[in-house]
């Protein structure tokens, strides 16, 4: 095999999610099961026959690109934010986006297969940890008999708590959010969206989610929401709200994407 040759990976789809920014996206897929996303396929991959039998599976693997983390050069070590940003680990011992090929892997729940929409087949998924507009290179079924390893060692990743904050979300502010986004918003905040090295109780952080911006403070193990405002650009260009892109494909300019 000629290992010096290059092969171009071409996106087959992109995801529509509630995250127009990287801040606040769950650190792993499945941590916030209430999240909803839509996998939208490019025209050449919209043949309904390609989806025959997919509805028989409960979960999927998504192979995708960290499209906002591409670099010309890669580093053999990275600083995981959950370790405070000052401990180096080998890039292959982490899930850092700054990788030689910038590829990500997510396990998501398959909630619905919509074969006949104006955008062709669309997969509704739960628990996705992807930025809105992320290019997807492949979709594969999750096989529990071989993909699940409950006894597996988790390395340094198990040294950090997840979802440990107590969230105080005043009822009048919570009711500003559409009902379908409230459960996910509460779970996102409980995950503590802040980088591990930031711990200022006076600072007000802003989390953009599904067309809204949630302002919050964190003191110790308590997170308090202090404001809820409509985002200047509701939900980002691929929002799960009613707004839609003027250009329905967000992959222009990406390697293997649309020109």
PDB file of N, CA, C and O in Angstrom, residues 27-58:
ATOM      1  N   UNK A  27     -19.259  17.906  26.689  1.00  0.00           N
ATOM      2  CA  UNK A  27     -17.902  17.417  26.441  1.00  0.00           C
ATOM      3  C   UNK A  27     -17.893  16.051  25.777  1.00  0.00           C
ATOM      4  O   UNK A  27     -16.888  15.638  25.206  1.00  0.00           O
ATOM      5  N   UNK A  28     -18.991  15.331  25.871  1.00  0.00           N
ATOM      6  CA  UNK A  28     -19.111  14.028  25.217  1.00  0.00           C
ATOM      7  C   UNK A  28     -20.553  13.854  24.758  1.00  0.00           C
ATOM      8  O   UNK A  28     -21.479  14.441  25.325  1.00  0.00           O
ATOM      9  N   UNK A  29     -20.742  13.032  23.752  1.00  0.00           N
ATOM     10  CA  UNK A  29     -22.099  12.719  23.309  1.00  0.00           C
ATOM     11  C   UNK A  29     -22.802  11.885  24.379  1.00  0.00           C
ATOM     12  O   UNK A  29     -22.173  11.148  25.136  1.00  0.00           O
ATOM     13  N   UNK A  30     -24.111  12.041  24.456  1.00  0.00           N
ATOM     14  CA  UNK A  30     -24.909  11.258  25.386  1.00  0.00           C
ATOM     15  C   UNK A  30     -25.011  11.817  26.787  1.00  0.00           C
ATOM     16  O   UNK A  30     -25.825  11.340  27.575  1.00  0.00           O
ATOM     17  N   UNK A  31     -24.203  12.850  27.126  1.00  0.00           N
ATOM     18  CA  UNK A  31     -24.278  13.418  28.471  1.00  0.00           C
ATOM     19  C   UNK A  31     -25.587  14.165  28.689  1.00  0.00           C
ATOM     20  O   UNK A  31     -26.093  14.220  29.809  1.00  0.00           O
ATOM     21  N   UNK A  32     -26.116  14.763  27.636  1.00  0.00           N
ATOM     22  CA  UNK A  32     -27.393  15.484  27.722  1.00  0.00           C
ATOM     23  C   UNK A  32     -28.343  14.833  26.716  1.00  0.00           C
ATOM     24  O   UNK A  32     -28.409  15.225  25.551  1.00  0.00           O
ATOM     25  N   UNK A  33     -29.071  13.839  27.178  1.00  0.00           N
ATOM     26  CA  UNK A  33     -29.924  13.067  26.283  1.00  0.00           C
ATOM     27  C   UNK A  33     -31.078  13.881  25.717  1.00  0.00           C
ATOM     28  O   UNK A  33     -31.636  13.544  24.670  1.00  0.00           O
ATOM     29  N   UNK A  34     -31.457  14.976  26.406  1.00  0.00           N
ATOM     30  CA  UNK A  34     -32.589  15.779  25.954  1.00  0.00           C
ATOM     31  C   UNK A  34     -32.268  16.621  24.727  1.00  0.00           C
ATOM     32  O   UNK A  34     -33.182  17.188  24.111  1.00  0.00           O
ATOM     33  N   UNK A  35     -31.003  16.729  24.356  1.00  0.00           N
ATOM     34  CA  UNK A  35     -30.643  17.515  23.175  1.00  0.00           C
ATOM     35  C   UNK A  35     -31.192  16.851  21.916  1.00  0.00           C
ATOM     36  O   UNK A  35     -31.186  15.629  21.776  1.00  0.00           O
ATOM     37  N   UNK A  36     -31.635  17.674  20.986  1.00  0.00           N
ATOM     38  CA  UNK A  36     -32.138  17.183  19.709  1.00  0.00           C
ATOM     39  C   UNK A  36     -31.331  17.793  18.574  1.00  0.00           C
ATOM     40  O   UNK A  36     -30.956  18.961  18.615  1.00  0.00           O
ATOM     41  N   UNK A  37     -31.059  16.983  17.566  1.00  0.00           N
ATOM     42  CA  UNK A  37     -30.354  17.457  16.385  1.00  0.00           C
ATOM     43  C   UNK A  37     -30.940  16.800  15.152  1.00  0.00           C
ATOM     44  O   UNK A  37     -31.644  15.773  15.250  1.00  0.00           O
ATOM     45  N   UNK A  38     -30.664  17.373  13.991  1.00  0.00           N
ATOM     46  CA  UNK A  38     -31.160  16.826  12.733  1.00  0.00           C
ATOM     47  C   UNK A  38     -29.985  16.656  11.778  1.00  0.00           C
ATOM     48  O   UNK A  38     -29.255  17.616  11.496  1.00  0.00           O
ATOM     49  N   UNK A  39     -29.786  15.432  11.305  1.00  0.00           N
ATOM     50  CA  UNK A  39     -28.744  15.152  10.326  1.00  0.00           C
ATOM     51  C   UNK A  39     -29.357  15.298   8.935  1.00  0.00           C
ATOM     52  O   UNK A  39     -30.265  14.553   8.567  1.00  0.00           O
ATOM     53  N   UNK A  40     -28.855  16.278   8.186  1.00  0.00           N
ATOM     54  CA  UNK A  40     -29.388  16.615   6.866  1.00  0.00           C
ATOM     55  C   UNK A  40     -28.364  16.204   5.811  1.00  0.00           C
ATOM     56  O   UNK A  40     -27.197  16.610   5.882  1.00  0.00           O
ATOM     57  N   UNK A  41     -28.779  15.437   4.832  1.00  0.00           N
ATOM     58  CA  UNK A  41     -27.861  14.867   3.851  1.00  0.00           C
ATOM     59  C   UNK A  41     -27.730  15.744   2.613  1.00  0.00           C
ATOM     60  O   UNK A  41     -28.667  16.456   2.223  1.00  0.00           O
ATOM     61  N   UNK A  42     -26.554  15.687   1.997  1.00  0.00           N
ATOM     62  CA  UNK A  42     -26.330  16.398   0.745  1.00  0.00           C
ATOM     63  C   UNK A  42     -27.110  15.704  -0.370  1.00  0.00           C
ATOM     64  O   UNK A  42     -27.417  14.510  -0.284  1.00  0.00           O
ATOM     65  N   UNK A  43     -27.442  16.448  -1.433  1.00  0.00           N
ATOM     66  CA  UNK A  43     -28.343  15.904  -2.463  1.00  0.00           C
ATOM     67  C   UNK A  43     -27.942  14.545  -3.019  1.00  0.00           C
ATOM     68  O   UNK A  43     -28.802  13.686  -3.255  1.00  0.00           O
ATOM     69  N   UNK A  44     -26.644  14.306  -3.231  1.00  0.00           N
ATOM     70  CA  UNK A  44     -26.235  13.040  -3.846  1.00  0.00           C
ATOM     71  C   UNK A  44     -26.384  11.837  -2.919  1.00  0.00           C
ATOM     72  O   UNK A  44     -26.217  10.691  -3.356  1.00  0.00           O
ATOM     73  N   UNK A  45     -26.711  12.086  -1.648  1.00  0.00           N
ATOM     74  CA  UNK A  45     -26.844  10.990  -0.688  1.00  0.00           C
ATOM     75  C   UNK A  45     -28.270  10.899  -0.137  1.00  0.00           C
ATOM     76  O   UNK A  45     -28.481  10.381   0.970  1.00  0.00           O
ATOM     77  N   UNK A  46     -29.238  11.372  -0.891  1.00  0.00           N
ATOM     78  CA  UNK A  46     -30.615  11.410  -0.418  1.00  0.00           C
ATOM     79  C   UNK A  46     -31.492  10.282  -0.947  1.00  0.00           C
ATOM     80  O   UNK A  46     -32.714  10.311  -0.779  1.00  0.00           O
ATOM     81  N   UNK A  47     -30.910   9.285  -1.556  1.00  0.00           N
ATOM     82  CA  UNK A  47     -31.689   8.150  -2.041  1.00  0.00           C
ATOM     83  C   UNK A  47     -32.275   7.406  -0.843  1.00  0.00           C
ATOM     84  O   UNK A  47     -31.535   6.897   0.005  1.00  0.00           O
ATOM     85  N   UNK A  48     -33.590   7.302  -0.737  1.00  0.00           N
ATOM     86  CA  UNK A  48     -34.194   6.618   0.415  1.00  0.00           C
ATOM     87  C   UNK A  48     -33.703   5.185   0.604  1.00  0.00           C
ATOM     88  O   UNK A  48     -33.725   4.652   1.721  1.00  0.00           O
ATOM     89  N   UNK A  49     -33.251   4.551  -0.482  1.00  0.00           N
ATOM     90  CA  UNK A  49     -32.769   3.177  -0.376  1.00  0.00           C
ATOM     91  C   UNK A  49     -31.546   3.077   0.536  1.00  0.00           C
ATOM     92  O   UNK A  49     -31.293   2.026   1.137  1.00  0.00           O
ATOM     93  N   UNK A  50     -30.773   4.172   0.630  1.00  0.00           N
ATOM     94  CA  UNK A  50     -29.569   4.154   1.472  1.00  0.00           C
ATOM     95  C   UNK A  50     -29.911   4.068   2.955  1.00  0.00           C
ATOM     96  O   UNK A  50     -29.029   3.780   3.778  1.00  0.00           O
ATOM     97  N   UNK A  51     -31.191   4.289   3.298  1.00  0.00           N
ATOM     98  CA  UNK A  51     -31.614   4.314   4.698  1.00  0.00           C
ATOM     99  C   UNK A  51     -32.478   3.105   5.065  1.00  0.00           C
ATOM    100  O   UNK A  51     -32.987   3.028   6.183  1.00  0.00           O
ATOM    101  N   UNK A  52     -32.626   2.185   4.135  1.00  0.00           N
ATOM    102  CA  UNK A  52     -33.472   1.030   4.379  1.00  0.00           C
ATOM    103  C   UNK A  52     -32.937   0.216   5.555  1.00  0.00           C
ATOM    104  O   UNK A  52     -31.786  -0.188   5.582  1.00  0.00           O
ATOM    105  N   UNK A  53     -33.770  -0.017   6.557  1.00  0.00           N
ATOM    106  CA  UNK A  53     -33.389  -0.808   7.722  1.00  0.00           C
ATOM    107  C   UNK A  53     -32.792   0.002   8.859  1.00  0.00           C
ATOM    108  O   UNK A  53     -32.604  -0.528   9.963  1.00  0.00           O
ATOM    109  N   UNK A  54     -32.490   1.284   8.624  1.00  0.00           N
ATOM    110  CA  UNK A  54     -31.851   2.082   9.670  1.00  0.00           C
ATOM    111  C   UNK A  54     -32.757   2.253  10.884  1.00  0.00           C
ATOM    112  O   UNK A  54     -32.284   2.342  12.027  1.00  0.00           O
ATOM    113  N   UNK A  55     -34.064   2.280  10.651  1.00  0.00           N
ATOM    114  CA  UNK A  55     -35.009   2.492  11.747  1.00  0.00           C
ATOM    115  C   UNK A  55     -35.009   1.328  12.746  1.00  0.00           C
ATOM    116  O   UNK A  55     -35.573   1.450  13.834  1.00  0.00           O
ATOM    117  N   UNK A  56     -34.367   0.230  12.403  1.00  0.00           N
ATOM    118  CA  UNK A  56     -34.310  -0.914  13.305  1.00  0.00           C
ATOM    119  C   UNK A  56     -33.301  -0.724  14.439  1.00  0.00           C
ATOM    120  O   UNK A  56     -33.273  -1.513  15.390  1.00  0.00           O
ATOM    121  N   UNK A  57     -32.461   0.313  14.338  1.00  0.00           N
ATOM    122  CA  UNK A  57     -31.429   0.558  15.336  1.00  0.00           C
ATOM    123  C   UNK A  57     -31.834   1.712  16.246  1.00  0.00           C
ATOM    124  O   UNK A  57     -32.472   2.670  15.816  1.00  0.00           O
ATOM    125  N   UNK A  58     -31.406   1.624  17.502  1.00  0.00           N
ATOM    126  CA  UNK A  58     -31.750   2.673  18.471  1.00  0.00           C
ATOM    127  C   UNK A  58     -30.683   3.757  18.563  1.00  0.00           C
ATOM    128  O   UNK A  58     -30.966   4.883  18.967  1.00  0.00           O
TER     129      UNK A  58
END
